[in-house]
mmCIF file of C-alpha atoms in Angstrom:
data_model
loop_
_atom_site.group_PDB
_atom_site.id
_atom_site.type_symbol
_atom_site.label_atom_id
_atom_site.label_comp_id
_atom_site.label_asym_id
_atom_site.label_seq_id
_atom_site.Cartn_x
_atom_site.Cartn_y
_atom_site.Cartn_z
ATOM 1 C CA UNK A 1 107.751 91.726 86.535
ATOM 2 C CA UNK A 2 105.200 91.281 88.189
ATOM 3 C CA UNK A 3 102.480 94.031 88.751
ATOM 4 C CA UNK A 4 99.986 94.798 91.224
ATOM 5 C CA UNK A 5 96.890 92.425 92.551
ATOM 6 C CA UNK A 6 94.563 93.216 94.753
ATOM 7 C CA UNK A 7 92.288 90.764 95.966
ATOM 8 C CA UNK A 8 89.253 90.699 96.358
ATOM 9 C CA UNK A 9 87.743 92.146 93.593
ATOM 10 C CA UNK A 10 84.256 92.419 94.604
ATOM 11 C CA UNK A 11 82.949 92.410 97.739
ATOM 12 C CA UNK A 12 79.440 93.379 99.433
ATOM 13 C CA UNK A 13 79.493 94.119 102.821
ATOM 14 C CA UNK A 14 76.817 95.652 105.523
ATOM 15 C CA UNK A 15 76.394 98.676 107.486
ATOM 16 C CA UNK A 16 78.743 97.982 110.442
ATOM 17 C CA UNK A 17 80.684 95.373 109.509
ATOM 18 C CA UNK A 18 84.551 95.966 108.964
ATOM 19 C CA UNK A 19 86.192 94.952 106.057
ATOM 20 C CA UNK A 20 89.838 93.562 104.918
ATOM 21 C CA UNK A 21 91.251 94.295 101.438
ATOM 22 C CA UNK A 22 94.210 92.556 100.408
ATOM 23 C CA UNK A 23 97.345 93.760 97.773
ATOM 24 C CA UNK A 24 100.686 92.938 96.603
ATOM 25 C CA UNK A 25 102.713 95.485 95.195
ATOM 26 C CA UNK A 26 104.987 95.240 91.889
ATOM 27 C CA UNK A 27 108.848 93.235 91.866
ATOM 28 C CA UNK A 28 110.696 95.643 93.671
ATOM 29 C CA UNK A 29 108.858 98.523 94.723
ATOM 30 C CA UNK A 30 108.688 99.180 98.665
ATOM 31 C CA UNK A 31 106.247 101.955 99.048
ATOM 32 C CA UNK A 32 101.977 100.862 98.766
ATOM 33 C CA UNK A 33 99.184 103.203 98.958
ATOM 34 C CA UNK A 34 95.296 103.255 98.912
ATOM 35 C CA UNK A 35 93.549 105.216 97.036
ATOM 36 C CA UNK A 36 89.734 104.986 97.727
ATOM 37 C CA UNK A 37 87.711 106.397 94.155
ATOM 38 C CA UNK A 38 83.565 106.746 94.660
ATOM 39 C CA UNK A 39 81.961 107.166 91.217
ATOM 40 C CA UNK A 40 82.153 109.578 89.435
ATOM 41 C CA UNK A 41 85.484 110.848 90.835
ATOM 42 C CA UNK A 42 89.375 110.560 90.964
ATOM 43 C CA UNK A 43 91.052 108.608 93.689
ATOM 44 C CA UNK A 44 91.633 109.684 96.946
ATOM 45 C CA UNK A 45 94.678 109.062 98.442
ATOM 46 C CA UNK A 46 94.236 107.001 102.228
ATOM 47 C CA UNK A 47 97.556 106.842 103.284
ATOM 48 C CA UNK A 48 100.436 105.264 102.027
ATOM 49 C CA UNK A 49 103.195 102.872 104.001
ATOM 50 C CA UNK A 50 106.782 102.765 103.995
ATOM 51 C CA UNK A 51 109.007 100.118 105.371
ATOM 52 C CA UNK A 52 106.200 98.586 107.684
ATOM 53 C CA UNK A 53 105.200 102.411 109.031
ATOM 54 C CA UNK A 54 102.355 105.000 107.779
ATOM 55 C CA UNK A 55 104.328 107.141 105.483
ATOM 56 C CA UNK A 56 101.276 110.402 105.480
ATOM 57 C CA UNK A 57 97.560 110.117 105.566
ATOM 58 C CA UNK A 58 94.511 111.957 103.640
ATOM 59 C CA UNK A 59 91.548 113.226 105.158
ATOM 60 C CA UNK A 60 89.955 110.058 106.140
ATOM 61 C CA UNK A 61 88.817 108.250 109.658
ATOM 62 C CA UNK A 62 90.769 106.538 112.286
ATOM 63 C CA UNK A 63 88.507 103.243 111.520
ATOM 64 C CA UNK A 64 90.829 103.166 107.770
ATOM 65 C CA UNK A 65 93.387 101.448 108.637
ATOM 66 C CA UNK A 66 96.532 99.829 106.934
ATOM 67 C CA UNK A 67 98.958 97.087 107.459
ATOM 68 C CA UNK A 68 102.555 96.395 105.632
ATOM 69 C CA UNK A 69 104.592 93.288 106.063
ATOM 70 C CA UNK A 70 108.072 92.260 105.552
ATOM 71 C CA UNK A 71 107.684 90.904 102.027
ATOM 72 C CA UNK A 72 105.955 94.955 100.896
ATOM 73 C CA UNK A 73 102.234 93.138 100.848
ATOM 74 C CA UNK A 74 99.592 95.193 102.052
ATOM 75 C CA UNK A 75 96.550 95.390 104.123
ATOM 76 C CA UNK A 76 93.753 98.031 103.929
ATOM 77 C CA UNK A 77 91.201 97.319 106.831
ATOM 78 C CA UNK A 78 87.993 99.202 107.455
ATOM 79 C CA UNK A 79 85.977 98.950 110.947
ATOM 80 C CA UNK A 80 81.912 100.201 110.953
ATOM 81 C CA UNK A 81 81.138 100.306 107.521
ATOM 82 C CA UNK A 82 79.276 103.225 106.369
ATOM 83 C CA UNK A 83 77.240 103.103 102.947
ATOM 84 C CA UNK A 84 79.078 106.380 101.746
ATOM 85 C CA UNK A 85 82.691 103.632 101.748
ATOM 86 C CA UNK A 86 80.971 102.314 98.752
ATOM 87 C CA UNK A 87 83.844 102.935 96.251
ATOM 88 C CA UNK A 88 86.493 101.589 94.009
ATOM 89 C CA UNK A 89 89.261 101.109 96.308
ATOM 90 C CA UNK A 90 93.275 101.301 94.749
ATOM 91 C CA UNK A 91 96.426 100.159 96.205
ATOM 92 C CA UNK A 92 99.298 101.271 94.181
ATOM 93 C CA UNK A 93 102.941 100.111 94.822
ATOM 94 C CA UNK A 94 106.086 102.878 93.574
ATOM 95 C CA UNK A 95 109.460 103.208 94.989
ATOM 96 C CA UNK A 96 110.686 105.516 97.837
ATOM 97 C CA UNK A 97 110.797 109.255 96.340
ATOM 98 C CA UNK A 98 110.445 112.502 96.933
ATOM 99 C CA UNK A 99 107.023 112.930 94.742
ATOM 100 C CA UNK A 100 108.151 111.826 91.930
ATOM 101 C CA UNK A 101 108.056 107.877 91.771
ATOM 102 C CA UNK A 102 104.938 107.620 90.081
ATOM 103 C CA UNK A 103 102.257 104.593 90.849
ATOM 104 C CA UNK A 104 101.434 101.595 89.722
ATOM 105 C CA UNK A 105 98.218 100.843 90.550
ATOM 106 C CA UNK A 106 96.536 97.442 90.861
ATOM 107 C CA UNK A 107 92.499 97.193 88.918
ATOM 108 C CA UNK A 108 91.240 97.663 92.318
ATOM 109 C CA UNK A 109 88.540 95.880 94.446
ATOM 110 C CA UNK A 110 84.932 96.998 94.020
ATOM 111 C CA UNK A 111 83.158 97.624 97.102
ATOM 112 C CA UNK A 112 79.585 98.025 97.930
ATOM 113 C CA UNK A 113 78.090 98.038 101.509
ATOM 114 C CA UNK A 114 74.261 98.556 102.075
ATOM 115 C CA UNK B 1 97.890 122.645 99.878
ATOM 116 C CA UNK B 2 96.956 121.231 96.122
ATOM 117 C CA UNK B 3 93.989 120.561 94.346
ATOM 118 C CA UNK B 4 93.105 119.727 91.058
ATOM 119 C CA UNK B 5 90.814 121.135 88.683
ATOM 120 C CA UNK B 6 89.834 119.158 85.046
ATOM 121 C CA UNK B 7 88.132 121.542 83.471
ATOM 122 C CA UNK B 8 85.958 119.386 81.315
ATOM 123 C CA UNK B 9 84.235 116.225 82.972
ATOM 124 C CA UNK B 10 83.321 114.708 79.468
ATOM 125 C CA UNK B 11 84.652 115.011 75.965
ATOM 126 C CA UNK B 12 83.313 114.385 73.161
ATOM 127 C CA UNK B 13 85.179 113.761 69.389
ATOM 128 C CA UNK B 14 85.724 112.340 66.554
ATOM 129 C CA UNK B 15 87.986 109.241 65.698
ATOM 130 C CA UNK B 16 90.909 110.595 64.024
ATOM 131 C CA UNK B 17 90.330 114.065 65.320
ATOM 132 C CA UNK B 18 92.877 116.410 67.459
ATOM 133 C CA UNK B 19 91.808 116.228 71.191
ATOM 134 C CA UNK B 20 93.016 118.511 74.478
ATOM 135 C CA UNK B 21 91.865 117.772 77.779
ATOM 136 C CA UNK B 22 92.273 120.584 79.857
ATOM 137 C CA UNK B 23 94.433 120.614 83.318
ATOM 138 C CA UNK B 24 94.846 123.471 85.824
ATOM 139 C CA UNK B 25 96.299 122.739 89.603
ATOM 140 C CA UNK B 26 96.798 124.899 92.477
ATOM 141 C CA UNK B 27 99.426 125.033 94.755
ATOM 142 C CA UNK B 28 101.686 126.904 97.392
ATOM 143 C CA UNK B 29 105.178 125.016 96.291
ATOM 144 C CA UNK B 30 106.408 123.564 93.363
ATOM 145 C CA UNK B 31 104.731 119.906 92.058
ATOM 146 C CA UNK B 32 105.848 117.274 89.230
ATOM 147 C CA UNK B 33 102.654 117.023 87.338
ATOM 148 C CA UNK B 34 101.260 113.881 86.141
ATOM 149 C CA UNK B 35 98.132 112.109 83.342
ATOM 150 C CA UNK B 36 97.112 108.918 84.143
ATOM 151 C CA UNK B 37 94.189 106.810 81.470
ATOM 152 C CA UNK B 38 91.791 104.399 83.228
ATOM 153 C CA UNK B 39 90.282 101.935 80.776
ATOM 154 C CA UNK B 40 87.077 100.424 82.055
ATOM 155 C CA UNK B 41 86.942 98.284 84.798
ATOM 156 C CA UNK B 42 91.115 98.494 85.430
ATOM 157 C CA UNK B 43 93.731 100.968 87.608
ATOM 158 C CA UNK B 44 95.273 103.513 86.729
ATOM 159 C CA UNK B 45 98.020 103.419 84.119
ATOM 160 C CA UNK B 46 100.598 106.304 83.775
ATOM 161 C CA UNK B 47 100.527 108.495 80.521
ATOM 162 C CA UNK B 48 103.400 110.844 81.177
ATOM 163 C CA UNK B 49 105.091 112.865 83.780
ATOM 164 C CA UNK B 50 106.909 116.227 83.884
ATOM 165 C CA UNK B 51 109.016 116.484 86.502
ATOM 166 C CA UNK B 52 111.516 119.212 85.350
ATOM 167 C CA UNK B 53 112.943 120.401 82.138
ATOM 168 C CA UNK B 54 110.822 120.537 78.567
ATOM 169 C CA UNK B 55 107.724 121.878 79.175
ATOM 170 C CA UNK B 56 106.930 119.753 76.466
ATOM 171 C CA UNK B 57 106.093 116.063 77.096
ATOM 172 C CA UNK B 58 105.670 113.300 75.447
ATOM 173 C CA UNK B 59 103.600 110.152 76.838
ATOM 174 C CA UNK B 60 103.016 106.980 75.393
ATOM 175 C CA UNK B 61 100.272 106.139 73.260
ATOM 176 C CA UNK B 62 100.949 109.218 71.094
ATOM 177 C CA UNK B 63 100.228 111.523 73.585
ATOM 178 C CA UNK B 64 101.497 114.830 74.641
ATOM 179 C CA UNK B 65 101.295 117.310 77.214
ATOM 180 C CA UNK B 66 102.706 120.605 78.265
ATOM 181 C CA UNK B 67 103.535 122.432 81.554
ATOM 182 C CA UNK B 68 102.713 126.144 81.243
ATOM 183 C CA UNK B 69 104.157 127.552 84.878
ATOM 184 C CA UNK B 70 103.173 131.090 84.569
ATOM 185 C CA UNK B 71 99.234 129.518 83.661
ATOM 186 C CA UNK B 72 100.044 126.417 86.356
ATOM 187 C CA UNK B 73 97.884 124.360 83.939
ATOM 188 C CA UNK B 74 99.462 120.952 82.295
ATOM 189 C CA UNK B 75 96.672 119.959 79.593
ATOM 190 C CA UNK B 76 96.550 117.169 77.548
ATOM 191 C CA UNK B 77 96.270 116.485 73.665
ATOM 192 C CA UNK B 78 96.597 113.690 71.077
ATOM 193 C CA UNK B 79 96.490 115.264 67.335
ATOM 194 C CA UNK B 80 94.615 112.418 66.357
ATOM 195 C CA UNK B 81 92.440 109.872 67.851
ATOM 196 C CA UNK B 82 91.030 106.305 68.079
ATOM 197 C CA UNK B 83 88.916 104.270 69.256
ATOM 198 C CA UNK B 84 91.068 102.325 71.591
ATOM 199 C CA UNK B 85 91.595 106.055 73.644
ATOM 200 C CA UNK B 86 88.149 106.104 75.278
ATOM 201 C CA UNK B 87 88.733 105.759 78.701
ATOM 202 C CA UNK B 88 88.727 108.156 82.112
ATOM 203 C CA UNK B 89 91.717 110.417 81.881
ATOM 204 C CA UNK B 90 93.460 111.702 85.396
ATOM 205 C CA UNK B 91 95.878 115.129 85.798
ATOM 206 C CA UNK B 92 97.399 114.654 88.920
ATOM 207 C CA UNK B 93 100.089 116.617 90.732
ATOM 208 C CA UNK B 94 102.521 115.907 94.007
ATOM 209 C CA UNK B 95 104.585 118.172 95.584
ATOM 210 C CA UNK B 96 108.116 117.801 95.108
ATOM 211 C CA UNK B 97 109.783 116.996 98.117
ATOM 212 C CA UNK B 98 107.181 115.772 100.150
ATOM 213 C CA UNK B 99 108.940 112.677 101.825
ATOM 214 C CA UNK B 100 105.937 110.606 100.226
ATOM 215 C CA UNK B 101 104.470 110.233 97.247
ATOM 216 C CA UNK B 102 101.520 112.113 97.494
ATOM 217 C CA UNK B 103 99.316 111.998 94.734
ATOM 218 C CA UNK B 104 96.392 114.414 94.533
ATOM 219 C CA UNK B 105 94.256 113.492 92.053
ATOM 220 C CA UNK B 106 91.445 115.979 89.781
ATOM 221 C CA UNK B 107 87.773 114.567 88.957
ATOM 222 C CA UNK B 108 89.071 112.775 85.408
ATOM 223 C CA UNK B 109 87.857 113.555 82.533
ATOM 224 C CA UNK B 110 86.367 111.060 80.289
ATOM 225 C CA UNK B 111 87.098 110.931 76.371
ATOM 226 C CA UNK B 112 84.502 109.128 74.022
ATOM 227 C CA UNK B 113 84.862 108.777 70.508
ATOM 228 C CA UNK B 114 82.595 108.883 67.978
ATOM 229 C CA UNK B 115 83.533 106.696 64.640
#
């Protein structure tokens, strides 16, 4: 069973730039969620994708966008990077459910914005 | 809306001592409850979950948690900790029938084990 993989593991960008983070979901999982974890805090829900459609969104501005592909892999795009976007970005896959499906997390991408 | 409060940001304990990590939640609807663990430089791993039924839930690595609906709490316990339990622990909730697994996390409790 292949787990959730994220790439790259680390990334350094300059304020105002754009970034794309990638995630391959665990085998058999067709739902992908993205979380932002700032230093010393818990993960914050960004959005979730199911069957290539956005299926729930947290309190993040539109410059955070995503995609899900037919093979259930996913991308997180962030435009016009700000210093506060520096964080660990976590991808998690799950089976579709009514709130009871546990999340399987990747190890994250550490984004630093300078 | 839902929120999760983890009452202790850090908990230091001696090896082989018991530990309790406290979690309270707020929600206007029924929720599922979870505890996740995050080891350094890794993602989160599910420890245990409460969906329904018995209020005492057993998880991996000898951890257990008890759901108390009247106190809206879901405290995590282990009778005897090991050095390998050093990690960050997150309590989380998810609304029942939300249509999406939108899991809301607390701010975490750092468990440090002293030899």
